Short mmCIF file of C-alpha atoms in Angstrom, two decimals:
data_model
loop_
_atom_site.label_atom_id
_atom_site.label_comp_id
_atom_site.label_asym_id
_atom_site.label_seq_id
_atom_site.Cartn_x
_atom_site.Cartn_y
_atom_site.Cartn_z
CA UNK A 1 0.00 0.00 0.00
CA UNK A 2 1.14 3.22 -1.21
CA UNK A 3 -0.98 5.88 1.22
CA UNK A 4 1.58 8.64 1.93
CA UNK A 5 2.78 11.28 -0.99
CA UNK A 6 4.56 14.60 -0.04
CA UNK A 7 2.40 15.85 2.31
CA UNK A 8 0.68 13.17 4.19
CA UNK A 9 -2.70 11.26 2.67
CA UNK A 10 -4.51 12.86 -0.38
CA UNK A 11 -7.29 12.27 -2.45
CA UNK A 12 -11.20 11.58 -3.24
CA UNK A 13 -13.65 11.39 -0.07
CA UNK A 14 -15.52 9.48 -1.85
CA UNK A 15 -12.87 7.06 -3.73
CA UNK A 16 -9.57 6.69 -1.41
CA UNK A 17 -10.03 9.29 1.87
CA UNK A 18 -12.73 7.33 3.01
CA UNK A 19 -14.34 7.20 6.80
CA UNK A 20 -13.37 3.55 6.30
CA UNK A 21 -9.60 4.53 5.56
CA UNK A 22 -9.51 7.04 8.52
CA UNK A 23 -10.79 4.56 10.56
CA UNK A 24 -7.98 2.49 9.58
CA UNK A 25 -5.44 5.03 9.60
CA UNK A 26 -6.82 6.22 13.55
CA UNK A 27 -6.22 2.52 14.40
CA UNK A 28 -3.19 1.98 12.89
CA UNK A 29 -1.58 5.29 14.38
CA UNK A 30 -2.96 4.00 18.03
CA UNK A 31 -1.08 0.98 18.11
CA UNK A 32 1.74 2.08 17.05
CA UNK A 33 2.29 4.62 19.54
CA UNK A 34 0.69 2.70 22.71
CA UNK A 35 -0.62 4.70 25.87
CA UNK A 36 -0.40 7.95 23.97
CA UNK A 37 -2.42 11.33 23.63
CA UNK A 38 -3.63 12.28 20.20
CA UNK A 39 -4.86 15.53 19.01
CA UNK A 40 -7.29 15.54 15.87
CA UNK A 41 -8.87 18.50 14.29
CA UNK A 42 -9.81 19.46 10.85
CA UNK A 43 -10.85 21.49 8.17
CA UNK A 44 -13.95 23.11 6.88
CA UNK A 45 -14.37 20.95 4.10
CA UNK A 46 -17.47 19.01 4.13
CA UNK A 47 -16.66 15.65 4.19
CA UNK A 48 -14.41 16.55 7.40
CA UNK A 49 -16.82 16.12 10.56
CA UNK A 50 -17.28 12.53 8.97
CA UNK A 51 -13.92 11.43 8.93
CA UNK A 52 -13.15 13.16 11.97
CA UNK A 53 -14.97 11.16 13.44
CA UNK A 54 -13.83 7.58 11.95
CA UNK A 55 -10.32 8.61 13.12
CA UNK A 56 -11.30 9.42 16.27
CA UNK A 57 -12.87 5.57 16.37
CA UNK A 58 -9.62 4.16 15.07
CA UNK A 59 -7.98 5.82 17.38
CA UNK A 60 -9.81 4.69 20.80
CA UNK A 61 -10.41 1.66 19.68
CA UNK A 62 -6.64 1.06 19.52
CA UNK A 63 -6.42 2.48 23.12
CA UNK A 64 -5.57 6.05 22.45
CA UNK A 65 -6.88 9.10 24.43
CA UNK A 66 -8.25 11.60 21.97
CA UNK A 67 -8.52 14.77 22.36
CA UNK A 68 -10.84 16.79 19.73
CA UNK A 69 -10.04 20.22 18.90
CA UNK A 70 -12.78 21.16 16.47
CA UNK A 71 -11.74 23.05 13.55
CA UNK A 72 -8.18 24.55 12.72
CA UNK A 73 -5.65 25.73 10.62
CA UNK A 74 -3.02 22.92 10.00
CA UNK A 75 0.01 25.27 12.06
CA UNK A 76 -2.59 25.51 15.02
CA UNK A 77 -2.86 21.65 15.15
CA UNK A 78 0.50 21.53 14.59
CA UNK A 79 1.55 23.88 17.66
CA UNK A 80 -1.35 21.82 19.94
CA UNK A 81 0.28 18.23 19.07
CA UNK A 82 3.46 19.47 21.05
CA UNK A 83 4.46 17.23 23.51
CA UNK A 84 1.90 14.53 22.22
CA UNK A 85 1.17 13.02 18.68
CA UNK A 86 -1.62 14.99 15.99
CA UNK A 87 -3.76 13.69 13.03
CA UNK A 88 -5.32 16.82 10.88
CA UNK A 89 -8.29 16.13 8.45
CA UNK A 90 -7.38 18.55 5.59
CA UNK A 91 -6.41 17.90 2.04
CA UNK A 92 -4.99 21.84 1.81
CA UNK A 93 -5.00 23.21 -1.54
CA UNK A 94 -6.63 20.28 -3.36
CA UNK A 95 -10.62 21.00 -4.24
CA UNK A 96 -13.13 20.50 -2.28
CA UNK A 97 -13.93 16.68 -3.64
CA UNK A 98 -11.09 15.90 -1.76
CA UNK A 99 -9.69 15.40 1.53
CA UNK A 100 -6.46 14.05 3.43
CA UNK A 101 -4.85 12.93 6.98
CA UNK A 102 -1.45 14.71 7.87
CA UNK A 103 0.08 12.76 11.00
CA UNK A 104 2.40 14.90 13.54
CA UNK A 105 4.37 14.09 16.58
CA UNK A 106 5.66 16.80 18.90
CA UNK A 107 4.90 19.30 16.00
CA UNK A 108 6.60 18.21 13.59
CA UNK A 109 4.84 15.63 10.30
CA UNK A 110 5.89 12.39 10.55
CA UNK A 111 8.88 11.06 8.72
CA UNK A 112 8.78 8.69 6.12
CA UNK A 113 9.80 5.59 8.99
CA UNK A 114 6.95 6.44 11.03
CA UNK A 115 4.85 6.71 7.41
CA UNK A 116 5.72 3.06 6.41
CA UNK A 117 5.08 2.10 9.64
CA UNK A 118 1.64 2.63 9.11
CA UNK A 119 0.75 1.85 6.08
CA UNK A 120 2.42 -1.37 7.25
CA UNK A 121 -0.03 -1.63 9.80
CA UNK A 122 -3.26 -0.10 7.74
CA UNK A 123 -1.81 -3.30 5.22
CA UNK A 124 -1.99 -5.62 8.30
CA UNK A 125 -5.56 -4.30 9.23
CA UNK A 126 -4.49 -4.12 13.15
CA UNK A 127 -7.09 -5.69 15.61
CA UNK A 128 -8.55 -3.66 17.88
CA UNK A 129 -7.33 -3.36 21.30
CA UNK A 130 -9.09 -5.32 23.97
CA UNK A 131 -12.69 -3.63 25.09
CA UNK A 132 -11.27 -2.40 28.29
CA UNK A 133 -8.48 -1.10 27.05
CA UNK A 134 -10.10 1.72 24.62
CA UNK A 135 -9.45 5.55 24.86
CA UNK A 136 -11.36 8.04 25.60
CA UNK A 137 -12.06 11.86 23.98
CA UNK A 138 -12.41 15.01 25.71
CA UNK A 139 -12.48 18.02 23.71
CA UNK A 140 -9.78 21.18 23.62
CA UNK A 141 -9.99 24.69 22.58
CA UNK A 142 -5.93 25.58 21.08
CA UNK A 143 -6.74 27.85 18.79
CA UNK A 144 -6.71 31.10 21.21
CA UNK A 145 -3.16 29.93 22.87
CA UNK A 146 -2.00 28.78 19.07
CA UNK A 147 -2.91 32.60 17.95
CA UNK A 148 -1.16 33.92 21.01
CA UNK A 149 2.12 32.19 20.81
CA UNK A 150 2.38 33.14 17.16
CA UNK A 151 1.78 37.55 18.05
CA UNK A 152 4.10 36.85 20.73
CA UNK A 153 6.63 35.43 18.53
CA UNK A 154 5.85 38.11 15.40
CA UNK A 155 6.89 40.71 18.18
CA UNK A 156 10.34 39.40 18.19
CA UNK A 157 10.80 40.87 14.71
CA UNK A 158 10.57 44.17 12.62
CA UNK A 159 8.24 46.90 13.38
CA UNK A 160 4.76 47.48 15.00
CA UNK A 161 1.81 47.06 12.93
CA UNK A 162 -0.12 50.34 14.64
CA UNK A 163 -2.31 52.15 12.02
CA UNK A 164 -0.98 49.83 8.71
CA UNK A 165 -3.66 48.61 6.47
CA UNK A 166 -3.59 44.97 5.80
CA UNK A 167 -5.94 42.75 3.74
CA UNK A 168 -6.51 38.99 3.91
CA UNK A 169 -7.71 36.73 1.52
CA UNK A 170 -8.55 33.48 3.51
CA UNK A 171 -10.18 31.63 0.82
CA UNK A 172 -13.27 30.48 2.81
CA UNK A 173 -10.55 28.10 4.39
CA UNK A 174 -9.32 28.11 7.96
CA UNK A 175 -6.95 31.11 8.03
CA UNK A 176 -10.41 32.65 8.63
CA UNK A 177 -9.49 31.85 12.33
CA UNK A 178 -6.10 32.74 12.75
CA UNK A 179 -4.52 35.61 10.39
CA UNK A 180 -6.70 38.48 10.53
CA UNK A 181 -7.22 37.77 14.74
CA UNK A 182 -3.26 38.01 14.91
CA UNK A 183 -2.28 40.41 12.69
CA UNK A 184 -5.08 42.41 14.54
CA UNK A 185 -3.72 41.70 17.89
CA UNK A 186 -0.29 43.26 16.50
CA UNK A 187 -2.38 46.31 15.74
CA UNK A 188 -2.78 46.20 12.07
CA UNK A 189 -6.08 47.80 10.52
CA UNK A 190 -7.34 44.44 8.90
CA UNK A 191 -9.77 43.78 6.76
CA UNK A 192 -10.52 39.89 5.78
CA UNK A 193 -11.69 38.67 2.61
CA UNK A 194 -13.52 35.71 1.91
CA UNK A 195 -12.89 35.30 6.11
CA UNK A 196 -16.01 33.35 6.34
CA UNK A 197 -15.41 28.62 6.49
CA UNK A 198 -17.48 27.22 3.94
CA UNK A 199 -15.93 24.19 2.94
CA UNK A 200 -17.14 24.03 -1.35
CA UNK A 201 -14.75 27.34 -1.20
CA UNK A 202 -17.56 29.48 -2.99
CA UNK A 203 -15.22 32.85 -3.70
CA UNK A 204 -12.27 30.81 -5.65
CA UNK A 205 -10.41 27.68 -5.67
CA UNK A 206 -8.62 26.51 -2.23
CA UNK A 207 -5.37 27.02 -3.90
CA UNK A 208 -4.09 30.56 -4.28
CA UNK A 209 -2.57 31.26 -7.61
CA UNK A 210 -2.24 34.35 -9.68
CA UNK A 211 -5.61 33.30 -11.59
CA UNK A 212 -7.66 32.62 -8.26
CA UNK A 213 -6.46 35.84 -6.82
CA UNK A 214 -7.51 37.81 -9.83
CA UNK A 215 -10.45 39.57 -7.72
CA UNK A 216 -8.34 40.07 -4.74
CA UNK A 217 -5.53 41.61 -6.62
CA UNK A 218 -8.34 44.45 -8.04
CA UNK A 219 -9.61 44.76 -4.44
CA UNK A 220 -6.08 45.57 -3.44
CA UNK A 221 -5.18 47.58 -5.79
CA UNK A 222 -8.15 49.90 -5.89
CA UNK A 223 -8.06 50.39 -2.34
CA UNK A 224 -5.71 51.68 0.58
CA UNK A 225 -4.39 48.23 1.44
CA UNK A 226 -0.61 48.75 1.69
CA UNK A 227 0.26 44.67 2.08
CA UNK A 228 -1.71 41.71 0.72
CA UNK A 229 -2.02 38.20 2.40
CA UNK A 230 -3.87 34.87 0.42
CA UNK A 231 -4.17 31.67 2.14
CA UNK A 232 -4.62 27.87 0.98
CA UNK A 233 -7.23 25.97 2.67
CA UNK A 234 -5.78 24.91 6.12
CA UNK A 235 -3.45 28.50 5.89
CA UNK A 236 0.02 26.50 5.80
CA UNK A 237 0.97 28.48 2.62
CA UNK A 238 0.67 32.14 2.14
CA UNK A 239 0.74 34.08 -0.93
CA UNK A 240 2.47 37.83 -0.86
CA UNK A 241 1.08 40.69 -2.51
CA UNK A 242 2.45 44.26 -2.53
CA UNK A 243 0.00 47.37 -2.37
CA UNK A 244 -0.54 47.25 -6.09
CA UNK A 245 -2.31 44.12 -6.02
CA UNK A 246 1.04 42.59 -7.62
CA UNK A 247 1.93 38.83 -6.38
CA UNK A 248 5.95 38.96 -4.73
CA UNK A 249 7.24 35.91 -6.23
CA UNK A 250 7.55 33.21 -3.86
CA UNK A 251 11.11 33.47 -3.80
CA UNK A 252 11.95 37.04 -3.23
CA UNK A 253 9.84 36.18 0.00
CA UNK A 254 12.04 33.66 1.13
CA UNK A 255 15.17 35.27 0.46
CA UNK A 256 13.75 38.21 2.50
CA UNK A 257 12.96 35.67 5.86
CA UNK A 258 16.07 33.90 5.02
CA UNK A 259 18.38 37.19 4.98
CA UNK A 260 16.40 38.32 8.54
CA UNK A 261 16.94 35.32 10.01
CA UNK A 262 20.03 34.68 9.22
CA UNK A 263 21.43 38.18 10.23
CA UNK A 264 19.97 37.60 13.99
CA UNK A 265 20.91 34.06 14.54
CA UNK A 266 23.73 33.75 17.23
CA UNK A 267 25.30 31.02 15.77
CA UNK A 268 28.26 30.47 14.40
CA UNK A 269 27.14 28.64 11.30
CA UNK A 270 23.27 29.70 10.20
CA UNK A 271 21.68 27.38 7.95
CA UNK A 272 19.08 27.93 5.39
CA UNK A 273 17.33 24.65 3.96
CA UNK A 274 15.13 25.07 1.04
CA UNK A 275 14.45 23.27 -2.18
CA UNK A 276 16.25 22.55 -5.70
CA UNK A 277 13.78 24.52 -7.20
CA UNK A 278 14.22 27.69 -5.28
CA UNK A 279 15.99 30.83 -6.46
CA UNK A 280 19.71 31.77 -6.12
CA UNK A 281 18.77 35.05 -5.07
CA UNK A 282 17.98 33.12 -2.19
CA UNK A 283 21.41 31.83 -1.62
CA UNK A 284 22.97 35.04 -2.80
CA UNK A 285 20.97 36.89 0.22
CA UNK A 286 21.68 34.38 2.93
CA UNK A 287 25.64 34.43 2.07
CA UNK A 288 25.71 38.23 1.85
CA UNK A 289 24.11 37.89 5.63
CA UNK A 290 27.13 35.18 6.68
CA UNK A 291 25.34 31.92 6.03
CA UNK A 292 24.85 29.14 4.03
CA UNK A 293 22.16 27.54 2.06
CA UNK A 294 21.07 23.65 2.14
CA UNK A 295 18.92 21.69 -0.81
CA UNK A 296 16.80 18.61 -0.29
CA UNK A 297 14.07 17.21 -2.44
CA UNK A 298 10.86 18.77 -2.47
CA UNK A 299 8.09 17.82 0.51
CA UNK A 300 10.82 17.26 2.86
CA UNK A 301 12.42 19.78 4.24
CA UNK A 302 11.85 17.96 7.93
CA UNK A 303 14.60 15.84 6.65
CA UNK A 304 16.79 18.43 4.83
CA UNK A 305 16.29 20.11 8.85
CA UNK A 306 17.51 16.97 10.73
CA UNK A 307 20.26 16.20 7.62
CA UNK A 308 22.57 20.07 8.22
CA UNK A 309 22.23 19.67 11.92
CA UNK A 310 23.32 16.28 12.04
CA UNK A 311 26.21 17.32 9.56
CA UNK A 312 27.10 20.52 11.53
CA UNK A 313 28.84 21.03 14.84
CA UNK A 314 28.18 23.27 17.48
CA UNK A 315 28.00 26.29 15.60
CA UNK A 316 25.01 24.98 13.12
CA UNK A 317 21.90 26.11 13.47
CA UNK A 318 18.87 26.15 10.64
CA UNK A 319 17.61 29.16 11.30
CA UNK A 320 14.64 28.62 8.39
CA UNK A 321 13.48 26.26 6.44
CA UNK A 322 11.26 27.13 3.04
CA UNK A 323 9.96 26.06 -0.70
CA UNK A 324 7.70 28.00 -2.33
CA UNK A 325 4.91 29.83 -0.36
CA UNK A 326 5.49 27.11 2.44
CA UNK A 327 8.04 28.00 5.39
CA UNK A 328 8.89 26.69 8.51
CA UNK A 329 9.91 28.72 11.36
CA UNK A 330 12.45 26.80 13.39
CA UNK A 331 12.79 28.89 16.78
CA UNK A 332 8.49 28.96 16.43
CA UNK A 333 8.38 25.10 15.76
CA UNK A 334 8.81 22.61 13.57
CA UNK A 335 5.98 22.99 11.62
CA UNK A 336 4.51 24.90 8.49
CA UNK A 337 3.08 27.89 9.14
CA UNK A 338 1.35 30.53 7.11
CA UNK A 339 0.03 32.59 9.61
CA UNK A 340 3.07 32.95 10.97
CA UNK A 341 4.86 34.11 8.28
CA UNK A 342 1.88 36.70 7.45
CA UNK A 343 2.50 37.96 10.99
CA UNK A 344 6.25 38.06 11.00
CA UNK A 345 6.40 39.55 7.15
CA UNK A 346 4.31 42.13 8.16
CA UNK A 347 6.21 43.68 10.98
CA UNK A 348 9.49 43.34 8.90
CA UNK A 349 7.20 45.46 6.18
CA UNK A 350 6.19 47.90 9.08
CA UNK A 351 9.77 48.36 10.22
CA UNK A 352 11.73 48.79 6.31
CA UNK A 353 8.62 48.90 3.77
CA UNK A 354 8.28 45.99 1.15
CA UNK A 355 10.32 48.38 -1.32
CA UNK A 356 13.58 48.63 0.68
CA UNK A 357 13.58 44.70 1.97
CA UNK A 358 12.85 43.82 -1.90
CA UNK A 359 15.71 46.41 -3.33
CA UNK A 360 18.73 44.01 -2.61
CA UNK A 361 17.47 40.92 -4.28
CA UNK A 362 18.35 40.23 -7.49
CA UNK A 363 14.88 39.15 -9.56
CA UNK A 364 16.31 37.55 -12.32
CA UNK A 365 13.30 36.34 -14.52
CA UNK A 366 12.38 32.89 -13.56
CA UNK A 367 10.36 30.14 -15.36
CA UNK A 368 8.76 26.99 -14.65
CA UNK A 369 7.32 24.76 -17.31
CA UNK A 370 6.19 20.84 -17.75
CA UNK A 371 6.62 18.34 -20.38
CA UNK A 372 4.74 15.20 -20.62
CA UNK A 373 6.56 12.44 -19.71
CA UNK A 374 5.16 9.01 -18.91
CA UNK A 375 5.50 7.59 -15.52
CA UNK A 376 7.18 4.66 -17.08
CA UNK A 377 9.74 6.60 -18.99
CA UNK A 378 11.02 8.75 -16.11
CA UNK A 379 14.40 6.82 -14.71
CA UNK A 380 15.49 6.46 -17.78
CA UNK A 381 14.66 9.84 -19.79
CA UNK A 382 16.35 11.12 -16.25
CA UNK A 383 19.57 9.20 -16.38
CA UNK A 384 19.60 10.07 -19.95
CA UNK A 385 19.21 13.98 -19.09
CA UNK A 386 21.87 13.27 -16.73
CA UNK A 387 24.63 13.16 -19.57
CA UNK A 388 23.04 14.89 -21.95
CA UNK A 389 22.55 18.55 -20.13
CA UNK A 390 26.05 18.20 -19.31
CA UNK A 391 26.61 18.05 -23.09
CA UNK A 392 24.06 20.83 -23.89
CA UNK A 393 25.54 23.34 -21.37
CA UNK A 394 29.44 22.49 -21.26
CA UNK A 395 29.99 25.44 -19.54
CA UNK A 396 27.76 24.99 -16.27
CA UNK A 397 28.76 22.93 -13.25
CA UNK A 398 26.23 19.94 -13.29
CA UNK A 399 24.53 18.20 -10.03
CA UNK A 400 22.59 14.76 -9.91
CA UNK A 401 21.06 15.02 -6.08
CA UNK A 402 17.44 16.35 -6.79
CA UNK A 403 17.28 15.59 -10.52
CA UNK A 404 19.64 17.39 -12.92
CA UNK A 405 20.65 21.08 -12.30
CA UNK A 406 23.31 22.79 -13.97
CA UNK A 407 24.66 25.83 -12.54
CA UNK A 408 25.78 28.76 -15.15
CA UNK A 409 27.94 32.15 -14.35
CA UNK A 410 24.11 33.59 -15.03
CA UNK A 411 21.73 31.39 -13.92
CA UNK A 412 20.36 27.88 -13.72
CA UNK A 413 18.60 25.32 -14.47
CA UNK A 414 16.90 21.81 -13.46
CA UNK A 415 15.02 19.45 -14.44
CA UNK A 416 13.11 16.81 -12.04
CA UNK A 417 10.22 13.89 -12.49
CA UNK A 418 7.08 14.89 -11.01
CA UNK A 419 6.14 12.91 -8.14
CA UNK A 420 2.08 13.50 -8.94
CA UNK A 421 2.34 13.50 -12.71
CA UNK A 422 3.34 11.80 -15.43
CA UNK A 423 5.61 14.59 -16.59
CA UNK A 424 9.21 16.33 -15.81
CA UNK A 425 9.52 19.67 -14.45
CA UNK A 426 11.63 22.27 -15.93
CA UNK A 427 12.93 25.45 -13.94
CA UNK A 428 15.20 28.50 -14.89
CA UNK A 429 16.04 31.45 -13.88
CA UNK A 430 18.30 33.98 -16.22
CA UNK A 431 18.52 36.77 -17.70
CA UNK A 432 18.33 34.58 -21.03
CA UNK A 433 15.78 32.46 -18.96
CA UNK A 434 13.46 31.63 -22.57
CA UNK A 435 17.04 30.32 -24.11
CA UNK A 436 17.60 28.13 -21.70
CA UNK A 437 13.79 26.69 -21.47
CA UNK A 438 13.89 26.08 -24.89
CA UNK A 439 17.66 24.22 -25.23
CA UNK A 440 16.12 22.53 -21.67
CA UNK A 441 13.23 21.19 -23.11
CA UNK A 442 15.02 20.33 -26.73
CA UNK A 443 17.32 18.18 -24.82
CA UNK A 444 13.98 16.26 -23.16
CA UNK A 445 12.23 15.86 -25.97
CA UNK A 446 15.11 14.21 -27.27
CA UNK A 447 15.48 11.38 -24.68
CA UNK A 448 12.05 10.90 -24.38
CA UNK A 449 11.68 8.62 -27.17
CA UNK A 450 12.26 4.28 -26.36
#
C-alpha cells in the first residue's frame, strides 16, 4: 500500500479518503504509539466532521486518548500536538472533492519511517485493542493559545503594525481563524476577505494562484491596502502581494525571511534549507548575511532540517526552512506555518517597507514549465538527461542530487520527475531564462523517445 505522498494522505472522499480509511489510519496510528495522547482537528471541508470522526474511532479503539479540537488551521494543530502526537483532516490546496490525513508528533509531520510504519499496519488491518483497554475523547480549545504564541513570537521581529492597512484573503478556508485575529492583535487595521469557512470554497479555488487571486488583486489595488495576504485551505501556505495588487514571487519572500533570520541568529554557522527549485537570489541573500544555504528534495524539508544539523557542529543552526509559499519557522516550531509568516512579514514590512527589503534581491526572470513524460519513462529519460545537459551546457557545473541542475555564471537550471504526474519539471532562472527553457526542453524531448 502506497498511502503517503509529499504531504501526508490525499485524495477523493468518496474514492480513497474514506471514513473507512480514517478509521484504519486512527487505528493503525494507536497501536503504534501505545498509551499515547492524540490531538485531531480538521478542516472546513465538508466531508471533514465525517472522517473526523472515523479517526477518532480508530484511534480509541486502539487504546488512544483523543482529544478533539474542532476546527483549525493545519500550524494551530501543529503547535497543539506538542508534547503529544496529531492527526489533521485537511487535504490543503486540493478542491473541495477531496480530503487528506497529515500525522504529527511533537509538531513536527511524521517522517517517512513512522509513514511506512503505518501503512504497514493499515496493510496488516491491526485488531482492535481489547474492550477495556479503549481511549477516551475530551475536547480542547488551542486555537486562542496557538494565535497567542504566534503575536508573541511576530513581536520578536521588525516593526509594529499600529495604524498599517492589511488585507486577507482566507479563501473560505481556515486562516479565517487565525490571520486576521493576529495580525489584529499586532495592531494592524485588517480587513478579511472571503474570512467566512465554507468548505465548497464558494469565492475561488482553495489554492491561491495568480488566476484565483484575480479579484483580490483588483480589491487591493483599488483600495488603501498597503500589504496583501492569500491563504490555501488549512493556511500553511501564504501568498504575498504588494499594495498594487502585484503577487511577490515566492522566492523574493524567502530570500527576505532567510536574509532576517540569518542576520539575527547567534550562531556560528546559520543554515538555510530550502528546495532545488528555489531561487539563487535566495542563496545570494543568505551568504551576503554570513550563512549558508542547504537543498533537499521537495516535501521534505523535515529531513533536509535533521540532515545540516546532524552534519554541523556546534555552531550549526537552521535558522529557516522554506519552498515556495510554504516556510517553517524553526525557533516557532517545527511545523509549516502561514500565519506565521503573514505575521512576522508584516512587521518586517512595518519596520523597512516591502520596497527597501525587496531592493537588494536580485529578480532575475524565472520560469517553470512541464513536459509530458510518462510515468514509465522517467528513470530512464532522467539518467539520460543526466549526460546529456552536461553536453548541452558544457559550460555549467552539473549536479545529480534532486534531478539534474546545472549551474551557469548567469543562472540555472533543473530538471526533475514529477512525483504527482506523469511529466518532468523544468525550472530556470536567467537573464536569457526563454534560451535556456527552450535548449532545456530540446534536450527532453530528445530522450524521451524508447
Amino acid at each position: 500500500m502506497n498511502l503517503f505522498g509529499t504531504a501526508g494522505i490525499r485524495g477523493s472522499a468518496t474514492e480513497r479518503v474514506t471514513p473507512s480509511l480514517a478509521l484504519a489510519v486512527g487505528r493503525a496510528a494507536g497501536t503504534d504509539a501505545p498509551n499515547t495522547e492524540f490531538v485531531i482537528a480538521r478542516d472546513g471541508r465538508e466531508t471533514g466532521s465525517a472522517l473526523l470522526a472515523a479517526l477518532e474511532a480508530g484511534l480509541e479503539s486502539a487504546g488512544a486518548d483523543v482529544r478533539r479540537a474542532g476546527t483549525l488551521p493545519t500550524p494551530a494543530l501543529a503547535f497543539a500536538s506538542r508534547g503529544r502526537r496529531g492527526i489533521m483532516v485537511t487535504a490543503s490546496h486540493n478542491p473541495p472533492t477531496d480530503n487528506g490525513l497529515k500525522l504529527f508528533t511533537d509538531g513536527q509531520e511524521y517522517g517517512d519511517d513512522a509513514e511506512t510504519r503505518i501503512e504497514e499496519r493499515v496493510d496488516a488491518r491491526d485488531p482492535p485493542a481489547s474492550w477495556d483497554e479503549w481511549g477516551h475523547t475530551e475536547h480542547v480549545e488551542p486555537l486562542v493559545a496557538y494565535r497567542t504564541y504566534v503575536a508573541d513570537y511576530a513581536r520578536e521581529h521588525g516593526g509594529g503594525l499600529d495604524g498599517m492597512t492589511i488585507s486577507v484573503d482566507c479563501g473560505n478556508g481556515m486562516a479565517s481563524r487565525a490571520t486576521p485575529q493576529v495580525l489584529s492583535a499586532l495592531g494592524a487595521n485588517v480587513t478579511g476577505v472571503n474570512a467566512n469557512v465554507d468548505g465548497h470554497f464558494p469565492a475561488r479555488g482553495s489554492k491561491p494562484t495568480p488566476e484565483t487571486l484575480a479579484e483580490f488583486r483588483e480589491f487591493v489595488a483599488g483600495g488603501e491596502t498597503e500589504l496583501g495576504f492569500a491563504h490555501d485551505g488549512d493556511a500553511d501556505r501564504v501568498v504575498v502581494l504588494d499594495g498594487d495588487g502585484e503577487i511577490v514571487h515566492e522566492d523574493t519572500i524567502v530570500a527576505i525571511l532567510a536574509e532576517r533570520y540569518t542576520r539575527a541568529s547567534d550562531a556560528g554557522d546559520p543554515v538555510v534549507v530550502t528546495t532545488p527549485n528555489a531561487s539563487s537570489r535566495i542563496d545570494e541573500r543568505v551568504a551576503e548575511a554570513g550563512g549558508r544555504v542547504e537543498r533537499v528534495r521537495l516535501g521534505a524539508l523535515h529531513e533536509g532540517i535533521a540532515a545540516a544539523s546532524a552534519a554541523g557542529d556546534e555552531d550549526t543552526a537552521v535558522v529557516f526552512a522554506a519552498e515556495p509559499w510554504k516556510h517553517i519557522h524553526p525557533t516557532l516550531g517545527p511545523w509549516i506555518d502561514g500565519v506565521a509568516s503573514a505575521a512576522t512579514l508584516a512587521r518586517l514590512v512595518a519596520e523597512s517597507g516591502l520596497d527597501t527589503l525587496r531592493e537588494p534581491v536580485a529578480e532575475r526572470p524565472y520560469r517553470k514549465v512541464s513536459v509530458d513524460c510518462p510515468d514509465e519513462r522517467k528513470e530512464a529519460v532522467m539518467d539520460e538527461l543526466a549526460e546529456s545537459l552536461g553536453e548541452t551546457f558544457p559550460d555549467g557545473e552539473r549536479s545529480t542530487a534532486h534531478g539534474v541542475r546545472i549551474e551557469l555564471d548567469d543562472g540555472w537550471v533543473l530538471v526533475r520527475p514529477s512525483g504527482t504526474e506523469p511529466k518532468v519539471r523544468v525550472y530556470a532562472e536567467s537573464e536569457r531564462v526563454d534560451a535556456l527553457v527552450e535548449r532545456t526542453v530540446g534536450a527532453i524531448e530528445a530522450a524521451l523517445p524508447a
